[in-house]
PDB file of C-alpha atoms in Angstrom:
ATOM      1  CA  MET A   1      -9.613 -15.878  -9.705  1.00  0.00           C
ATOM      2  CA  ASP A   2      -9.673 -14.315 -13.311  1.00  0.00           C
ATOM      3  CA  LEU A   3      -9.067 -10.100 -13.409  1.00  0.00           C
ATOM      4  CA  SER A   4     -12.810  -9.408 -13.955  1.00  0.00           C
ATOM      5  CA  THR A   5     -13.885 -11.120 -11.158  1.00  0.00           C
ATOM      6  CA  LEU A   6     -11.339  -9.493  -9.123  1.00  0.00           C
ATOM      7  CA  VAL A   7     -12.006  -6.238 -10.079  1.00  0.00           C
ATOM      8  CA  ARG A   8     -15.909  -6.777  -9.603  1.00  0.00           C
ATOM      9  CA  ASN A   9     -15.248  -8.152  -6.016  1.00  0.00           C
ATOM     10  CA  SER A  10     -12.763  -5.277  -5.094  1.00  0.00           C
ATOM     11  CA  PHE A  11     -15.412  -2.727  -5.907  1.00  0.00           C
ATOM     12  CA  LYS A  12     -18.233  -4.597  -4.268  1.00  0.00           C
ATOM     13  CA  TYR A  13     -16.078  -4.922  -1.320  1.00  0.00           C
ATOM     14  CA  PRO A  14     -16.796  -1.647   0.665  1.00  0.00           C
ATOM     15  CA  PHE A  15     -20.521  -1.731  -0.102  1.00  0.00           C
ATOM     16  CA  ARG A  16     -20.841  -5.227   1.468  1.00  0.00           C
ATOM     17  CA  ASN A  17     -20.284  -3.841   4.700  1.00  0.00           C
ATOM     18  CA  ILE A  18     -22.251  -0.773   4.806  1.00  0.00           C
ATOM     19  CA  LYS A  19     -22.703  -0.983   8.644  1.00  0.00           C
ATOM     20  CA  LYS A  20     -19.073  -1.123   9.435  1.00  0.00           C
ATOM     21  CA  LEU A  21     -17.838   1.711   7.044  1.00  0.00           C
ATOM     22  CA  PRO A  22     -18.514   4.508   9.406  1.00  0.00           C
ATOM     23  CA  ILE A  23     -15.580   2.875  11.326  1.00  0.00           C
ATOM     24  CA  LEU A  24     -13.333   3.348   8.524  1.00  0.00           C
ATOM     25  CA  PHE A  25     -14.802   7.009   7.678  1.00  0.00           C
ATOM     26  CA  LEU A  26     -14.274   8.014  11.367  1.00  0.00           C
ATOM     27  CA  PHE A  27     -10.421   7.443  10.901  1.00  0.00           C
ATOM     28  CA  PHE A  28     -10.597   9.825   8.060  1.00  0.00           C
ATOM     29  CA  ILE A  29     -12.174  12.423  10.294  1.00  0.00           C
ATOM     30  CA  LEU A  30      -8.787  12.644  11.851  1.00  0.00           C
ATOM     31  CA  ILE A  31      -6.915  13.892   8.842  1.00  0.00           C
ATOM     32  CA  ALA A  32      -9.764  16.297   7.968  1.00  0.00           C
ATOM     33  CA  ILE A  33      -9.247  18.484  11.020  1.00  0.00           C
ATOM     34  CA  ILE A  34      -6.044  20.173   9.558  1.00  0.00           C
ATOM     35  CA  PRO A  35      -7.942  21.594   6.446  1.00  0.00           C
ATOM     36  CA  ILE A  36     -10.965  22.487   8.547  1.00  0.00           C
ATOM     37  CA  GLY A  37      -8.548  24.379  10.643  1.00  0.00           C
ATOM     38  CA  LEU A  38      -6.818  26.061   7.493  1.00  0.00           C
ATOM     39  CA  ILE A  39     -10.119  26.955   6.096  1.00  0.00           C
ATOM     40  CA  SER A  40     -11.412  28.663   9.074  1.00  0.00           C
ATOM     41  CA  ASN A  41      -8.395  30.271   9.878  1.00  0.00           C
ATOM     42  CA  ASN A  42      -7.969  28.781  13.133  1.00  0.00           C
ATOM     43  CA  ASP A  43      -4.647  27.794  14.725  1.00  0.00           C
ATOM     44  CA  TYR A  44      -5.721  25.795  17.573  1.00  0.00           C
ATOM     45  CA  VAL A  45      -7.863  23.581  15.136  1.00  0.00           C
ATOM     46  CA  VAL A  46      -4.836  23.211  13.118  1.00  0.00           C
ATOM     47  CA  ALA A  47      -2.980  22.259  16.246  1.00  0.00           C
ATOM     48  CA  VAL A  48      -5.384  19.724  17.239  1.00  0.00           C
ATOM     49  CA  GLY A  49      -5.525  18.454  13.568  1.00  0.00           C
ATOM     50  CA  VAL A  50      -1.631  17.648  13.771  1.00  0.00           C
ATOM     51  CA  ILE A  51      -1.952  15.583  16.832  1.00  0.00           C
ATOM     52  CA  ALA A  52      -5.250  13.984  14.967  1.00  0.00           C
ATOM     53  CA  PHE A  53      -2.783  13.213  11.846  1.00  0.00           C
ATOM     54  CA  PHE A  54      -0.121  11.245  13.871  1.00  0.00           C
ATOM     55  CA  LEU A  55      -3.097   9.328  15.394  1.00  0.00           C
ATOM     56  CA  PHE A  56      -4.073   8.728  12.037  1.00  0.00           C
ATOM     57  CA  ILE A  57      -0.574   7.321  11.142  1.00  0.00           C
ATOM     58  CA  LEU A  58      -0.725   4.850  13.979  1.00  0.00           C
ATOM     59  CA  PHE A  59      -4.230   3.535  13.347  1.00  0.00           C
ATOM     60  CA  VAL A  60      -4.847   3.697   9.664  1.00  0.00           C
ATOM     61  CA  PRO A  61      -2.074   1.581   8.019  1.00  0.00           C
ATOM     62  CA  GLY A  62      -2.557  -1.203  10.314  1.00  0.00           C
ATOM     63  CA  TYR A  63      -6.202  -1.311   9.593  1.00  0.00           C
ATOM     64  CA  PHE A  64      -5.990  -1.360   5.871  1.00  0.00           C
ATOM     65  CA  LEU A  65      -3.309  -4.079   6.502  1.00  0.00           C
ATOM     66  CA  SER A  66      -6.071  -6.201   8.049  1.00  0.00           C
ATOM     67  CA  ILE A  67      -7.894  -5.374   4.623  1.00  0.00           C
ATOM     68  CA  VAL A  68      -5.191  -6.948   2.593  1.00  0.00           C
ATOM     69  CA  LYS A  69      -5.234 -10.065   4.852  1.00  0.00           C
ATOM     70  CA  LEU A  70      -9.008 -10.367   4.522  1.00  0.00           C
ATOM     71  CA  GLY A  71      -8.599 -10.030   0.728  1.00  0.00           C
ATOM     72  CA  SER A  72      -5.684 -12.787   0.509  1.00  0.00           C
ATOM     73  CA  SER A  73      -8.499 -15.039   1.965  1.00  0.00           C
ATOM     74  CA  GLN A  74     -10.906 -13.924   0.013  1.00  0.00           C
ATOM     75  CA  SER A  75     -13.226 -12.919   3.177  1.00  0.00           C
ATOM     76  CA  ALA A  76     -15.933 -10.033   2.259  1.00  0.00           C
ATOM     77  CA  MET A  77     -16.055  -8.725   5.731  1.00  0.00           C
ATOM     78  CA  LEU A  78     -14.610  -5.677   6.966  1.00  0.00           C
ATOM     79  CA  PRO A  79     -12.145  -5.882   9.736  1.00  0.00           C
ATOM     80  CA  SER A  80     -13.155  -4.921  13.300  1.00  0.00           C
ATOM     81  CA  PHE A  81     -11.328  -1.963  14.830  1.00  0.00           C
ATOM     82  CA  ASN A  82      -8.738  -3.118  17.404  1.00  0.00           C
ATOM     83  CA  LEU A  83      -6.571  -0.576  19.157  1.00  0.00           C
ATOM     84  CA  VAL A  84      -3.379  -2.407  19.889  1.00  0.00           C
ATOM     85  CA  ASN A  85      -3.386  -4.649  16.768  1.00  0.00           C
ATOM     86  CA  ASN A  86      -3.860  -1.552  14.385  1.00  0.00           C
ATOM     87  CA  ILE A  87      -1.267   0.301  16.321  1.00  0.00           C
ATOM     88  CA  TYR A  88       1.221  -2.766  16.107  1.00  0.00           C
ATOM     89  CA  ASP A  89       0.544  -3.139  12.534  1.00  0.00           C
ATOM     90  CA  SER A  90       0.858   0.307  11.569  1.00  0.00           C
ATOM     91  CA  ILE A  91       4.288   0.308  13.355  1.00  0.00           C
ATOM     92  CA  ARG A  92       5.247  -2.752  11.088  1.00  0.00           C
ATOM     93  CA  VAL A  93       3.991  -1.202   8.020  1.00  0.00           C
ATOM     94  CA  LEU A  94       5.730   1.929   8.798  1.00  0.00           C
ATOM     95  CA  SER A  95       9.064  -0.005   9.403  1.00  0.00           C
ATOM     96  CA  LEU A  96       8.552  -1.949   6.247  1.00  0.00           C
ATOM     97  CA  ARG A  97       8.461   1.175   4.225  1.00  0.00           C
ATOM     98  CA  ALA A  98      11.371   2.901   6.059  1.00  0.00           C
ATOM     99  CA  VAL A  99      13.521  -0.404   5.077  1.00  0.00           C
ATOM    100  CA  TYR A 100      12.658  -0.595   1.503  1.00  0.00           C
ATOM    101  CA  MET A 101      12.962   3.350   0.937  1.00  0.00           C
ATOM    102  CA  ILE A 102      16.691   3.095   2.363  1.00  0.00           C
ATOM    103  CA  ILE A 103      18.106   2.003  -1.353  1.00  0.00           C
ATOM    104  CA  PRO A 104      16.119   4.668  -3.095  1.00  0.00           C
ATOM    105  CA  VAL A 105      17.293   7.535  -0.564  1.00  0.00           C
ATOM    106  CA  ALA A 106      20.871   6.352  -0.869  1.00  0.00           C
ATOM    107  CA  VAL A 107      20.569   6.571  -4.587  1.00  0.00           C
ATOM    108  CA  LEU A 108      19.106   9.995  -4.342  1.00  0.00           C
ATOM    109  CA  LEU A 109      21.740  11.313  -2.193  1.00  0.00           C
ATOM    110  CA  PHE A 110      24.486   9.480  -4.227  1.00  0.00           C
ATOM    111  CA  ALA A 111      22.819  10.897  -7.489  1.00  0.00           C
ATOM    112  CA  LEU A 112      22.820  14.650  -6.135  1.00  0.00           C
ATOM    113  CA  LYS A 113      26.504  14.376  -4.446  1.00  0.00           C
ATOM    114  CA  THR A 114      27.924  13.071  -8.148  1.00  0.00           C
ATOM    115  CA  LEU A 115      25.721  14.682 -10.333  1.00  0.00           C
ATOM    116  CA  GLY A 116      24.765  17.812  -8.399  1.00  0.00           C
ATOM    117  CA  PRO A 117      27.853  19.856  -8.385  1.00  0.00           C
ATOM    118  CA  LEU A 118      28.291  18.974 -12.015  1.00  0.00           C
ATOM    119  CA  SER A 119      24.777  20.140 -12.771  1.00  0.00           C
ATOM    120  CA  ARG A 120      25.528  23.413 -11.021  1.00  0.00           C
ATOM    121  CA  ASP A 121      28.830  24.020 -12.923  1.00  0.00           C
ATOM    122  CA  LEU A 122      26.878  23.692 -16.314  1.00  0.00           C
ATOM    123  CA  ILE A 123      24.297  26.148 -15.281  1.00  0.00           C
ATOM    124  CA  TYR A 124      26.953  28.597 -14.327  1.00  0.00           C
ATOM    125  CA  SER A 125      28.838  28.107 -17.640  1.00  0.00           C
ATOM    126  CA  PHE A 126      25.259  28.432 -19.566  1.00  0.00           C
ATOM    127  CA  ARG A 127      25.798  24.984 -21.035  1.00  0.00           C
ATOM    128  CA  ILE A 128      21.842  24.567 -20.608  1.00  0.00           C
ATOM    129  CA  ASN A 129      21.387  21.648 -23.372  1.00  0.00           C
ATOM    130  CA  GLU A 130      24.034  19.680 -21.215  1.00  0.00           C
ATOM    131  CA  PHE A 131      22.418  20.820 -17.968  1.00  0.00           C
ATOM    132  CA  LEU A 132      18.711  19.479 -18.961  1.00  0.00           C
ATOM    133  CA  ALA A 133      20.529  16.419 -20.419  1.00  0.00           C
ATOM    134  CA  THR A 134      22.476  15.482 -16.927  1.00  0.00           C
ATOM    135  CA  PHE A 135      19.375  16.835 -14.781  1.00  0.00           C
ATOM    136  CA  GLY A 136      17.151  14.491 -16.825  1.00  0.00           C
ATOM    137  CA  LEU A 137      19.449  11.574 -16.316  1.00  0.00           C
ATOM    138  CA  LEU A 138      19.381  12.247 -12.504  1.00  0.00           C
ATOM    139  CA  LEU A 139      15.607  12.160 -12.400  1.00  0.00           C
ATOM    140  CA  LEU A 140      15.352   9.208 -14.449  1.00  0.00           C
ATOM    141  CA  ILE A 141      17.466   7.388 -12.324  1.00  0.00           C
ATOM    142  CA  ILE A 142      15.661   8.458  -9.116  1.00  0.00           C
ATOM    143  CA  PHE A 143      12.497   7.652 -10.794  1.00  0.00           C
ATOM    144  CA  ILE A 144      13.241   4.101 -11.745  1.00  0.00           C
ATOM    145  CA  VAL A 145      14.816   3.184  -8.598  1.00  0.00           C
ATOM    146  CA  TYR A 146      12.051   4.362  -6.728  1.00  0.00           C
ATOM    147  CA  ILE A 147       9.419   2.858  -8.813  1.00  0.00           C
ATOM    148  CA  ILE A 148      11.259  -0.605  -8.312  1.00  0.00           C
ATOM    149  CA  PHE A 149      11.164  -0.375  -4.686  1.00  0.00           C
ATOM    150  CA  GLU A 150       7.757   0.972  -4.580  1.00  0.00           C
ATOM    151  CA  CYS A 151       6.403  -2.140  -6.548  1.00  0.00           C
ATOM    152  CA  LEU A 152       8.599  -4.195  -4.057  1.00  0.00           C
ATOM    153  CA  LEU A 153       6.975  -2.518  -1.064  1.00  0.00           C
ATOM    154  CA  PHE A 154       3.744  -2.875  -2.502  1.00  0.00           C
ATOM    155  CA  PHE A 155       3.860  -6.750  -2.491  1.00  0.00           C
ATOM    156  CA  ALA A 156       5.959  -6.878   0.584  1.00  0.00           C
ATOM    157  CA  LYS A 157       2.939  -5.568   2.290  1.00  0.00           C
ATOM    158  CA  ALA A 158       0.872  -8.618   1.078  1.00  0.00           C
ATOM    159  CA  ARG A 159       3.563 -10.848   2.701  1.00  0.00           C
ATOM    160  CA  LEU A 160       3.246  -9.059   5.909  1.00  0.00           C
ATOM    161  CA  ALA A 161      -0.498  -9.460   5.939  1.00  0.00           C
ATOM    162  CA  TYR A 162      -0.454 -13.200   5.193  1.00  0.00           C
ATOM    163  CA  PHE A 163       2.463 -14.408   7.074  1.00  0.00           C
ATOM    164  CA  ASN A 164       1.949 -11.902   9.875  1.00  0.00           C
ATOM    165  CA  SER A 165       5.753 -11.506  10.003  1.00  0.00           C
ATOM    166  CA  LEU A 166       7.974  -8.459   9.361  1.00  0.00           C
ATOM    167  CA  GLN A 167      10.716 -10.787   8.731  1.00  0.00           C
ATOM    168  CA  GLU A 168       8.798 -12.600   5.986  1.00  0.00           C
ATOM    169  CA  ALA A 169       8.006  -9.239   4.313  1.00  0.00           C
ATOM    170  CA  LEU A 170      11.727  -8.134   4.228  1.00  0.00           C
ATOM    171  CA  LYS A 171      12.835 -11.045   2.395  1.00  0.00           C
ATOM    172  CA  ILE A 172      13.135  -9.039  -1.208  1.00  0.00           C
ATOM    173  CA  ASN A 173      14.003 -12.600  -2.742  1.00  0.00           C
ATOM    174  CA  LYS A 174      10.881 -14.059  -1.832  1.00  0.00           C
ATOM    175  CA  VAL A 175       8.855 -10.756  -2.853  1.00  0.00           C
ATOM    176  CA  VAL A 176      10.290 -11.237  -6.186  1.00  0.00           C
ATOM    177  CA  GLU A 177       9.445 -14.907  -6.120  1.00  0.00           C
ATOM    178  CA  ASP A 178       5.742 -13.834  -5.793  1.00  0.00           C
ATOM    179  CA  ILE A 179       5.885 -11.439  -8.144  1.00  0.00           C
ATOM    180  CA  ARG A 180       6.765 -13.922 -10.633  1.00  0.00           C
ATOM    181  CA  ARG A 181       4.549 -16.500  -9.602  1.00  0.00           C
ATOM    182  CA  ILE A 182       1.620 -13.807 -10.047  1.00  0.00           C
ATOM    183  CA  GLY A 183       3.041 -12.903 -13.441  1.00  0.00           C
ATOM    184  CA  ILE A 184       4.635  -9.389 -14.903  1.00  0.00           C
ATOM    185  CA  VAL A 185       1.865  -9.514 -17.424  1.00  0.00           C
ATOM    186  CA  ASN A 186      -1.121  -9.970 -14.970  1.00  0.00           C
ATOM    187  CA  ILE A 187       0.315  -7.372 -12.632  1.00  0.00           C
ATOM    188  CA  ILE A 188       0.701  -4.786 -15.389  1.00  0.00           C
ATOM    189  CA  LYS A 189      -3.299  -5.466 -16.655  1.00  0.00           C
ATOM    190  CA  TRP A 190      -4.348  -5.136 -13.150  1.00  0.00           C
ATOM    191  CA  LEU A 191      -2.518  -1.903 -12.331  1.00  0.00           C
ATOM    192  CA  ILE A 192      -3.676  -0.555 -15.632  1.00  0.00           C
ATOM    193  CA  VAL A 193      -7.378  -1.748 -14.979  1.00  0.00           C
ATOM    194  CA  MET A 194      -7.530  -0.828 -11.252  1.00  0.00           C
ATOM    195  CA  ALA A 195      -5.738   2.753 -12.108  1.00  0.00           C
ATOM    196  CA  ILE A 196      -8.135   3.490 -14.519  1.00  0.00           C
ATOM    197  CA  LEU A 197     -11.423   2.702 -12.717  1.00  0.00           C
ATOM    198  CA  LEU A 198      -9.853   4.188  -9.381  1.00  0.00           C
ATOM    199  CA  ASN A 199      -9.088   7.443 -11.341  1.00  0.00           C
ATOM    200  CA  VAL A 200     -12.218   7.769 -12.988  1.00  0.00           C
ATOM    201  CA  VAL A 201     -14.304   7.125  -9.621  1.00  0.00           C
ATOM    202  CA  THR A 202     -11.878   9.974  -8.096  1.00  0.00           C
ATOM    203  CA  PHE A 203     -12.713  12.149 -10.840  1.00  0.00           C
ATOM    204  CA  ALA A 204     -16.251  11.902 -10.902  1.00  0.00           C
ATOM    205  CA  SER A 205     -16.443  11.770  -6.776  1.00  0.00           C
ATOM    206  CA  SER A 206     -14.314  14.927  -6.458  1.00  0.00           C
ATOM    207  CA  LEU A 207     -17.238  16.845  -7.702  1.00  0.00           C
ATOM    208  CA  VAL A 208     -18.521  16.872  -4.202  1.00  0.00           C
ATOM    209  CA  ILE A 209     -15.710  19.159  -3.043  1.00  0.00           C
ATOM    210  CA  SER A 210     -17.881  21.984  -4.803  1.00  0.00           C
ATOM    211  CA  ILE A 211     -20.616  21.416  -2.412  1.00  0.00           C
ATOM    212  CA  PRO A 212     -20.062  24.685  -0.021  1.00  0.00           C
ATOM    213  CA  TYR A 213     -18.678  23.981   3.692  1.00  0.00           C
ATOM    214  CA  VAL A 214     -19.111  20.124   3.501  1.00  0.00           C
ATOM    215  CA  GLY A 215     -17.773  18.956   0.196  1.00  0.00           C
ATOM    216  CA  LEU A 216     -14.137  18.621   0.983  1.00  0.00           C
ATOM    217  CA  LEU A 217     -15.142  16.818   4.349  1.00  0.00           C
ATOM    218  CA  ILE A 218     -17.286  14.076   2.441  1.00  0.00           C
ATOM    219  CA  TYR A 219     -14.589  13.724  -0.017  1.00  0.00           C
ATOM    220  CA  ILE A 220     -11.745  13.394   2.843  1.00  0.00           C
ATOM    221  CA  CYS A 221     -14.020  11.106   5.218  1.00  0.00           C
ATOM    222  CA  ILE A 222     -16.248   8.922   2.775  1.00  0.00           C
ATOM    223  CA  VAL A 223     -14.575   8.934  -0.874  1.00  0.00           C
ATOM    224  CA  ILE A 224     -10.866   8.432   0.130  1.00  0.00           C
ATOM    225  CA  PRO A 225     -11.308   5.685   2.736  1.00  0.00           C
ATOM    226  CA  THR A 226     -13.592   3.799   0.445  1.00  0.00           C
ATOM    227  CA  LEU A 227     -11.302   4.003  -2.643  1.00  0.00           C
ATOM    228  CA  GLU A 228      -8.140   2.773  -0.311  1.00  0.00           C
ATOM    229  CA  SER A 229     -10.436  -0.100   1.036  1.00  0.00           C
ATOM    230  CA  ILE A 230     -11.023  -1.078  -2.633  1.00  0.00           C
ATOM    231  CA  ALA A 231      -7.344  -0.857  -3.787  1.00  0.00           C
ATOM    232  CA  ASN A 232      -6.091  -2.736  -0.467  1.00  0.00           C
ATOM    233  CA  TYR A 233      -8.694  -5.396  -0.910  1.00  0.00           C
ATOM    234  CA  SER A 234      -7.964  -5.812  -4.629  1.00  0.00           C
ATOM    235  CA  LEU A 235      -4.097  -6.317  -3.506  1.00  0.00           C
ATOM    236  CA  GLY A 236      -5.113  -9.307  -1.211  1.00  0.00           C
ATOM    237  CA  LEU A 237      -7.267 -10.786  -3.944  1.00  0.00           C
ATOM    238  CA  LEU A 238      -4.312 -10.359  -6.246  1.00  0.00           C
ATOM    239  CA  TYR A 239      -2.272 -12.569  -3.914  1.00  0.00           C
ATOM    240  CA  SER A 240      -5.049 -15.029  -2.905  1.00  0.00           C
ATOM    241  CA  ASN A 241      -3.815 -17.615  -5.623  1.00  0.00           C
ATOM    242  CA  ILE A 242      -0.548 -17.507  -4.123  1.00  0.00           C
ATOM    243  CA  PHE A 243      -1.339 -17.963  -0.543  1.00  0.00           C
ATOM    244  CA  GLN A 244      -3.425 -20.717  -1.543  1.00  0.00           C
ATOM    245  CA  GLY A 245      -0.440 -22.370  -2.815  1.00  0.00           C
ATOM    246  CA  TYR A 246       1.195 -21.597   0.433  1.00  0.00           C
ATOM    247  CA  ASP A 247      -1.530 -23.256   2.013  1.00  0.00           C
ATOM    248  CA  ASN A 248      -1.626 -26.310  -0.201  1.00  0.00           C
ATOM    249  CA  ALA A 249       2.351 -26.314   0.251  1.00  0.00           C
ATOM    250  CA  ASN A 250       2.032 -26.353   3.939  1.00  0.00           C
ATOM    251  CA  LEU A 251      -0.425 -29.003   4.175  1.00  0.00           C
ATOM    252  CA  ARG A 252       1.601 -31.216   1.962  1.00  0.00           C
ATOM    253  CA  ASP A 253       4.469 -30.648   4.309  1.00  0.00           C
ATOM    254  CA  LEU A 254       2.312 -31.182   7.565  1.00  0.00           C
ATOM    255  CA  LYS A 255       0.810 -34.617   5.899  1.00  0.00           C
ATOM    256  CA  LYS A 256       4.750 -35.582   5.118  1.00  0.00           C
ATOM    257  CA  ILE A 257       5.516 -34.997   8.573  1.00  0.00           C
ATOM    258  CA  GLU A 258       2.702 -37.140   9.972  1.00  0.00           C
ATOM    259  CA  SER A 259       3.394 -39.801   7.790  1.00  0.00           C
ATOM    260  CA  MET A 260       7.208 -39.874   8.740  1.00  0.00           C
ATOM    261  CA  GLU A 261       6.366 -39.654  12.471  1.00  0.00           C
ATOM    262  CA  TYR A 262       3.773 -42.657  11.655  1.00  0.00           C
ATOM    263  CA  HIS A 263       6.241 -44.867  10.134  1.00  0.00           C
ATOM    264  CA  LYS A 264       8.801 -44.154  13.265  1.00  0.00           C
ATOM    265  CA  LEU A 265       5.849 -45.544  15.402  1.00  0.00           C
ATOM    266  CA  GLU A 266       5.790 -48.709  13.351  1.00  0.00           C
TER     267      GLU A 266
END
């Protein structure tokens, strides 16, 4: 699938499922409760919102994983809500993130432990230029490591969606292999185009926030979930050619096994 078709199908996706979109919107009402409580200065509503936020964390990541899966098979359907499956998938997505963030967090702690005291000494001795250089180096190291593992996590999520296996998603060497098969240039072009378009839509739709009382609710419950569904479906589509290759390889392996069994019978 070429980039223009991928992007076009991604932006069409939510609107092909108008009847099911309210299910997605209802999820995001859960995180809208906290801002409503803060705006109304109601502690009880905020407390309910905190509980609702944890429910949101349990449901939504797994639901979006289903959208990635459908994108990888180039299906235009929006997933149905399934309480057990969504919670199970959400736990796996959160576990995947926790594992992939171990190294960035370790680098952060190591950098703070080694360069932190040095930076403090430089500031106490008024060596501002050296402090800025050291602090800049610290931020650069942390940023680079974080971006690398965030990108790996992004594509590991697609492996989790396709193979339905957390173990497969944790195979970093396989994730790197998938990235190479897609092509770094293709990924960069996809990221740039999707980032520009999504930011344009985000900026344009953010104007609804100015609508009194309901503007923020509309933005959180309609605009954000629509953009998230586009982004996750687009990730699935990006991987669809790779997954087709996996399917073909599996089919070849199956035929090879059947052929071997047939010759054994002879």
